[in-house]
XYZ file of C-alpha atoms in Angstrom:
436
model
C 22.697 -10.681 8.547
C 19.151 -10.981 7.240
C 17.724 -9.654 3.965
C 14.363 -7.959 4.414
C 11.535 -8.317 1.896
C 8.589 -5.893 1.519
C 6.388 -6.243 4.575
C 9.106 -8.073 6.530
C 10.227 -6.803 9.923
C 12.914 -7.339 12.556
C 13.144 -6.354 16.236
C 15.673 -3.627 16.965
C 18.239 -3.590 19.774
C 18.177 -0.841 22.343
C 20.026 2.369 21.531
C 20.613 4.226 18.268
C 20.211 2.475 14.913
C 21.596 3.819 11.627
C 20.270 3.353 8.110
C 22.483 4.178 5.146
C 21.548 4.411 1.462
C 24.698 4.758 -0.669
C 24.535 6.193 -4.167
C 22.916 9.158 -5.867
C 20.007 9.409 -3.420
C 18.747 11.930 -0.878
C 17.571 10.416 2.401
C 14.734 11.958 4.405
C 12.519 10.913 7.308
C 9.240 11.842 8.990
C 8.605 11.424 12.708
C 4.937 10.679 13.369
C 2.390 9.280 15.774
C 0.252 6.191 15.176
C -2.068 8.251 12.973
C 0.748 8.880 10.504
C 0.894 12.637 11.094
C 3.769 14.823 12.218
C 3.407 17.056 15.268
C 4.846 19.997 13.343
C 7.294 20.980 10.635
C 10.139 20.100 13.016
C 9.364 16.394 12.524
C 10.602 16.430 8.901
C 14.268 15.395 8.567
C 15.951 16.253 5.251
C 19.021 17.986 3.852
C 17.810 21.467 4.901
C 16.818 20.259 8.390
C 19.183 17.418 9.216
C 18.577 17.151 12.971
C 15.468 16.764 15.147
C 15.105 15.142 18.588
C 16.020 11.487 18.212
C 17.031 11.600 14.522
C 20.099 12.947 12.758
C 20.974 12.932 9.056
C 24.621 13.026 7.983
C 25.148 12.616 4.262
C 23.636 9.293 3.209
C 23.150 8.020 6.784
C 20.204 8.593 9.114
C 20.637 7.687 12.787
C 17.515 7.153 14.877
C 17.527 6.874 18.674
C 13.949 5.889 19.600
C 14.417 6.777 23.277
C 15.185 10.404 22.331
C 12.311 10.997 19.930
C 9.848 13.722 20.924
C 6.964 12.674 23.213
C 4.160 10.891 21.382
C 6.325 9.746 18.469
C 5.734 6.098 17.592
C 7.023 5.882 14.007
C 9.862 7.126 11.832
C 9.323 6.643 8.082
C 12.467 6.717 5.922
C 12.262 7.816 2.277
C 14.730 8.312 -0.589
C 14.611 10.350 -3.768
C 17.127 10.840 -6.611
C 19.617 13.540 -5.656
C 20.350 14.782 -9.187
C 18.004 17.491 -10.526
C 15.697 16.012 -13.139
C 16.991 12.468 -12.504
C 14.391 9.714 -12.228
C 14.628 6.391 -10.441
C 14.608 4.691 -13.838
C 18.096 6.051 -14.524
C 19.495 4.697 -11.250
C 20.005 1.260 -9.710
C 17.479 0.274 -7.080
C 18.564 1.783 -3.740
C 19.876 -0.580 -1.058
C 19.368 0.309 2.588
C 21.931 -0.954 5.125
C 20.978 -1.094 8.821
C 23.562 -1.121 11.621
C 23.449 -0.882 15.408
C 25.293 1.591 17.654
C 28.511 -0.458 17.360
C 28.371 -0.509 13.579
C 27.336 -4.162 13.374
C 25.169 -5.046 10.394
C 21.576 -5.897 11.356
C 19.821 -6.242 8.012
C 19.652 -4.984 4.452
C 16.758 -4.147 2.127
C 16.706 -3.699 -1.655
C 13.229 -2.975 -3.055
C 12.163 -3.540 -6.630
C 13.288 -0.682 -8.881
C 10.640 2.068 -8.958
C 9.088 3.102 -12.266
C 7.547 6.567 -12.618
C 7.648 7.241 -8.854
C 9.725 10.188 -7.620
C 10.030 9.172 -3.952
C 10.380 5.719 -2.426
C 9.270 4.902 1.112
C 11.932 2.404 2.176
C 11.377 1.398 5.798
C 9.702 2.505 8.975
C 10.761 2.304 12.586
C 7.708 1.588 14.724
C 7.034 0.961 18.387
C 5.504 -2.389 19.317
C 4.797 -2.694 23.054
C 7.890 -1.569 24.914
C 10.257 -2.302 22.033
C 10.889 -1.040 18.503
C 10.912 -2.859 15.186
C 11.918 -2.060 11.621
C 9.556 -2.883 8.737
C 10.472 -2.912 5.019
C 8.045 -0.913 2.847
C 9.321 -0.420 -0.710
C 6.343 1.777 -1.651
C 6.708 4.187 -4.562
C 5.303 7.711 -4.346
C 4.739 9.879 -7.425
C 4.021 13.286 -5.892
C 7.564 14.365 -5.036
C 9.155 15.094 -1.672
C 6.931 18.129 -1.106
C 3.800 16.065 -1.772
C 5.035 13.331 0.552
C 5.654 15.880 3.316
C 2.203 17.433 2.863
C 0.498 14.065 3.187
C 2.289 13.499 6.497
C 1.063 16.901 7.725
C 4.069 19.150 7.017
C 3.394 22.714 5.811
C 5.357 23.118 2.569
C 6.095 26.457 0.944
C 4.983 26.709 -2.687
C 8.219 27.908 -4.255
C 6.787 28.228 -7.747
C 4.047 30.640 -6.805
C 5.573 32.132 -3.687
C 2.151 32.008 -2.099
C 3.293 30.567 1.211
C 1.977 27.480 2.977
C -0.385 25.001 1.373
C -3.929 25.100 2.682
C -4.800 21.842 4.387
C -7.750 19.997 5.769
C -7.732 19.011 9.458
C -6.230 15.608 8.626
C -3.258 17.273 6.910
C -3.972 16.453 3.278
C -4.232 19.087 0.589
C -7.977 19.485 0.058
C -9.532 18.136 -3.115
C -12.576 20.346 -2.528
C -16.253 19.699 -3.042
C -17.112 22.551 -5.373
C -19.445 20.372 -7.430
C -21.286 18.944 -4.415
C -20.182 15.385 -5.187
C -18.884 14.583 -1.708
C -21.968 15.909 0.045
C -24.211 13.743 -2.127
C -22.054 10.674 -1.586
C -21.878 11.089 2.179
C -25.618 11.663 2.384
C -26.156 8.328 0.591
C -23.600 6.611 2.854
C -25.208 8.048 5.982
C -28.619 6.708 4.906
C -26.998 3.258 4.641
C -25.358 3.551 8.067
C -21.810 4.022 6.711
C -19.400 6.674 7.945
C -18.537 9.564 5.624
C -15.497 9.500 3.342
C -13.122 12.438 2.935
C -11.605 13.734 -0.276
C -8.004 12.753 -0.938
C -5.999 14.841 -3.422
C -3.987 11.835 -4.602
C -7.129 9.866 -5.420
C -8.478 12.923 -7.248
C -5.272 13.072 -9.290
C -5.598 9.389 -10.241
C -9.308 9.799 -11.064
C -8.638 12.797 -13.326
C -5.980 10.941 -15.262
C -8.155 7.871 -15.748
C -11.324 9.773 -16.670
C -9.376 11.784 -19.247
C -7.812 8.628 -20.731
C -11.225 6.938 -21.037
C -12.764 10.034 -22.623
C -9.911 10.279 -25.137
C -10.490 6.662 -26.158
C -14.268 6.905 -26.017
C -14.511 3.694 -23.974
C -14.918 2.566 -20.383
C -12.042 0.391 -19.217
C -10.072 -0.546 -16.119
C -6.912 -0.389 -18.251
C -6.797 2.369 -20.872
C -5.054 2.458 -24.263
C -1.829 3.706 -22.678
C -1.531 0.350 -20.873
C -2.094 1.833 -17.394
C -4.811 0.497 -15.106
C -6.799 2.602 -12.678
C -5.170 0.694 -9.776
C -1.691 1.559 -11.039
C -2.723 5.211 -11.288
C -3.789 5.209 -7.639
C -0.395 3.998 -6.434
C 1.519 6.197 -8.893
C -0.323 9.207 -7.461
C 1.169 8.333 -4.082
C -1.745 6.531 -2.397
C -0.660 3.105 -1.145
C -3.909 1.287 -0.467
C -5.102 -1.621 1.592
C -8.442 -1.734 -0.209
C -9.641 0.130 -3.289
C -12.907 0.209 -5.218
C -13.902 2.091 -8.328
C -16.883 3.252 -10.351
C -16.141 3.670 -14.056
C -19.282 5.123 -15.608
C -20.337 6.993 -18.739
C -23.501 8.996 -19.279
C -24.351 10.937 -16.101
C -23.912 14.677 -16.625
C -23.912 15.845 -13.001
C -22.825 14.497 -9.604
C -26.489 14.023 -8.684
C -27.080 11.874 -11.785
C -23.908 9.897 -11.029
C -24.973 9.081 -7.453
C -28.478 8.193 -8.639
C -26.957 5.807 -11.195
C -24.825 4.128 -8.501
C -27.834 3.590 -6.259
C -29.852 1.798 -8.941
C -28.132 -1.598 -8.898
C -27.002 -3.786 -6.029
C -23.435 -4.099 -7.313
C -22.723 -0.364 -7.736
C -24.688 0.490 -4.585
C -22.600 -1.936 -2.528
C -19.385 -0.130 -3.493
C -20.857 3.298 -2.751
C -22.063 2.130 0.677
C -18.990 0.028 1.632
C -18.385 0.895 5.287
C -14.638 0.198 5.188
C -13.808 3.025 2.752
C -12.382 6.187 4.303
C -11.215 8.265 1.312
C -12.556 9.208 -2.101
C -11.405 10.839 -5.324
C -13.508 11.606 -8.393
C -13.363 13.232 -11.793
C -15.296 13.391 -15.070
C -14.275 14.284 -18.606
C -16.144 14.762 -21.880
C -13.447 15.496 -24.431
C -13.596 12.241 -26.368
C -14.955 11.348 -29.804
C -18.365 10.273 -28.490
C -19.044 13.427 -26.502
C -20.197 11.313 -23.530
C -19.167 12.184 -19.995
C -16.759 9.617 -18.495
C -16.554 9.287 -14.722
C -13.951 7.751 -12.454
C -14.779 7.569 -8.758
C -12.273 5.939 -6.415
C -12.903 4.678 -2.892
C -10.046 3.476 -0.718
C -8.562 2.527 2.627
C -4.888 3.510 3.060
C -2.231 0.880 3.659
C -0.918 0.824 7.231
C 1.145 -1.837 9.013
C -1.688 -2.533 11.456
C -4.204 -2.726 8.623
C -2.007 -5.171 6.744
C -1.654 -7.328 9.863
C -5.420 -7.334 10.436
C -6.168 -8.248 6.830
C -3.690 -11.102 6.592
C -4.849 -12.413 9.978
C -8.426 -12.420 8.711
C -7.405 -14.461 5.648
C -5.689 -16.980 7.938
C -8.752 -17.135 10.209
C -11.151 -17.728 7.303
C -8.837 -20.391 5.884
C -8.734 -22.181 9.227
C -12.526 -22.092 9.491
C -12.676 -24.064 6.253
C -10.161 -26.592 7.581
C -11.972 -27.027 10.892
C -15.261 -27.425 9.024
C -13.597 -30.266 7.072
C -12.343 -31.916 10.257
C -8.728 -30.783 9.833
C -6.496 -29.013 12.368
C -5.971 -25.274 12.019
C -2.773 -23.962 10.450
C -0.307 -21.957 12.543
C 0.918 -18.671 11.098
C 4.647 -18.877 10.299
C 6.377 -15.455 10.093
C 8.903 -16.816 7.586
C 6.192 -18.106 5.278
C 4.450 -14.761 5.774
C 7.581 -12.881 4.703
C 7.915 -15.023 1.582
C 4.198 -14.643 0.716
C 4.323 -10.871 1.199
C 7.437 -10.622 -0.962
C 5.785 -12.597 -3.758
C 2.661 -10.388 -3.765
C 4.826 -7.263 -3.798
C 6.998 -8.750 -6.553
C 3.967 -9.528 -8.742
C 2.847 -5.899 -8.464
C 6.285 -4.351 -8.928
C 7.314 -6.562 -11.873
C 3.879 -6.800 -13.477
C 3.393 -10.585 -13.602
C 0.924 -13.095 -12.177
C 2.353 -16.571 -11.721
C 3.689 -19.068 -9.208
C 7.023 -18.770 -11.058
C 8.654 -15.366 -10.756
C 10.605 -13.737 -13.635
C 13.866 -15.101 -12.174
C 12.540 -18.669 -12.248
C 11.860 -18.893 -8.521
C 9.186 -21.331 -7.319
C 7.137 -21.287 -4.077
C 9.505 -23.721 -2.341
C 12.483 -21.615 -3.388
C 10.899 -18.515 -1.831
C 10.006 -20.386 1.358
C 13.561 -21.707 1.716
C 15.078 -18.278 1.015
C 12.955 -16.820 3.828
C 14.281 -19.485 6.208
C 11.171 -21.668 6.329
C 12.484 -25.241 6.377
C 9.335 -27.143 5.348
C 9.237 -30.568 3.753
C 6.073 -29.784 1.803
C 5.208 -26.385 0.307
C 2.139 -25.221 -1.586
C 0.922 -21.845 -2.803
C -2.349 -20.156 -3.749
C -2.397 -16.791 -5.526
C -5.256 -14.533 -6.570
C -5.751 -10.991 -7.856
C -8.567 -8.478 -7.990
C -10.464 -9.447 -4.828
C -11.079 -6.592 -2.411
C -11.492 -8.416 0.914
C -10.333 -11.493 2.834
C -13.813 -13.002 2.517
C -13.828 -12.549 -1.262
C -10.408 -14.079 -1.803
C -10.958 -17.108 0.462
C -14.352 -17.739 -1.141
C -12.725 -17.626 -4.575
C -10.044 -20.097 -3.552
C -12.599 -22.461 -2.030
C -14.608 -22.392 -5.269
C -11.538 -23.509 -7.258
C -10.671 -27.235 -6.971
C -6.896 -26.761 -7.054
C -6.840 -23.934 -4.533
C -9.340 -25.710 -2.319
C -7.118 -28.811 -2.306
C -4.229 -26.746 -0.932
C -6.386 -25.193 1.795
C -7.657 -28.617 2.853
C -4.415 -30.580 2.484
C -3.861 -32.606 5.635
C -0.056 -32.527 5.317
C 0.105 -28.746 5.777
C 0.645 -27.411 9.302
C 1.644 -23.754 8.761
C 0.627 -20.810 6.616
C 1.786 -17.336 5.591
C -0.319 -14.629 3.899
C 0.764 -11.680 1.773
C -1.023 -8.991 -0.213
C -0.029 -5.947 -2.244
C -2.081 -3.389 -4.148
C -1.341 -1.392 -7.260
C -0.976 -3.984 -9.998
C -2.985 -4.093 -13.209
C -5.655 -6.237 -11.558
C -5.731 -4.371 -8.255
C -4.747 -6.342 -5.159
C -2.510 -9.431 -5.444
C -2.872 -12.107 -2.755
C -0.573 -15.009 -1.804
C -1.112 -17.976 0.536
C 2.017 -19.997 1.217
C 1.564 -23.350 2.976
C 4.159 -25.536 4.661
C 4.192 -28.903 6.340
């Protein structure tokens, strides 16, 4: 039986597959299409709706039969939350998910890093690849509760506190952040002039921006990490937005959205972020309650994390790395899925356990991680980086560093694996793992 790591995947046999999470946890699932949206409220599986076509929840066990899912369904995302009222993940051991086939034979197991302030944990997803199905480990924390998770997948959730009925939603299914101050219209006008597609407001990014703007105003200082020890990138993930790419504007002084956008257009660096074509979502906030009386802005720009997006990004890093090798007269490196699994696990571990090192808190080294993932390589090397937003930026940074460059251009290496994870203090954490 294999042990999955975040980002790792396995092919699934035909027929039903069961996932079980023992302990004081509630299991739930969302049946979606490739766009990550449900077809209706009937695609949400939880204790009050334990059965939908192709998925059945009995106690702590969810059984999924891909062949019986409703037409158009290509993914099933499995989540857990603490079952005790008022109980947080911090009071519980990290959940372990056990996967078995129709005969009860163990297929794999996954234990993510223990969540912190998150209230829901996305554990794994079933997804269709060609004619078959695979299971991918996620381990992504979500801070907005089960109702917030359901809303972001497109489920209409009744507001029990106010009794006002269903939440109003934008066409893409997210609770609207609104544009009452005209910010979004100004931003999208500037993006359109630069040839970039418009961004849409995301309520989770707005939540993170409000918290960070308020913390900066209270301290009277601009900072990526505020006095409470929380970085803006950590706030994004804690608000429930798992990102592939994130950018931010932390600004003081402008009093209106128009002044803010004008400020961002003045310099090449801030203008580049505002115009970045890859960004799809935005969140913004401003606060002026601090000792200086200045207005402090946080504007967030992001691309959500998806399995396909992760695959494209890591493939781009491998391609850029191989261009450097070919330019130096060396053969290209082949992508090794086992090295990839180990690299992805290390990036996720650095984010989850708040460290940045080739040696993990348990003393593990790159060659230990490669061997644990099943990569039997005689020679192993590793490059890590944090804070870069794109494959081009991170490969350029490695090539400008003698030690990292030496790994990329080492003739003895024949294979490579790439991993990345967002949400740490420094933003995105990248890992290259080489083997020869």
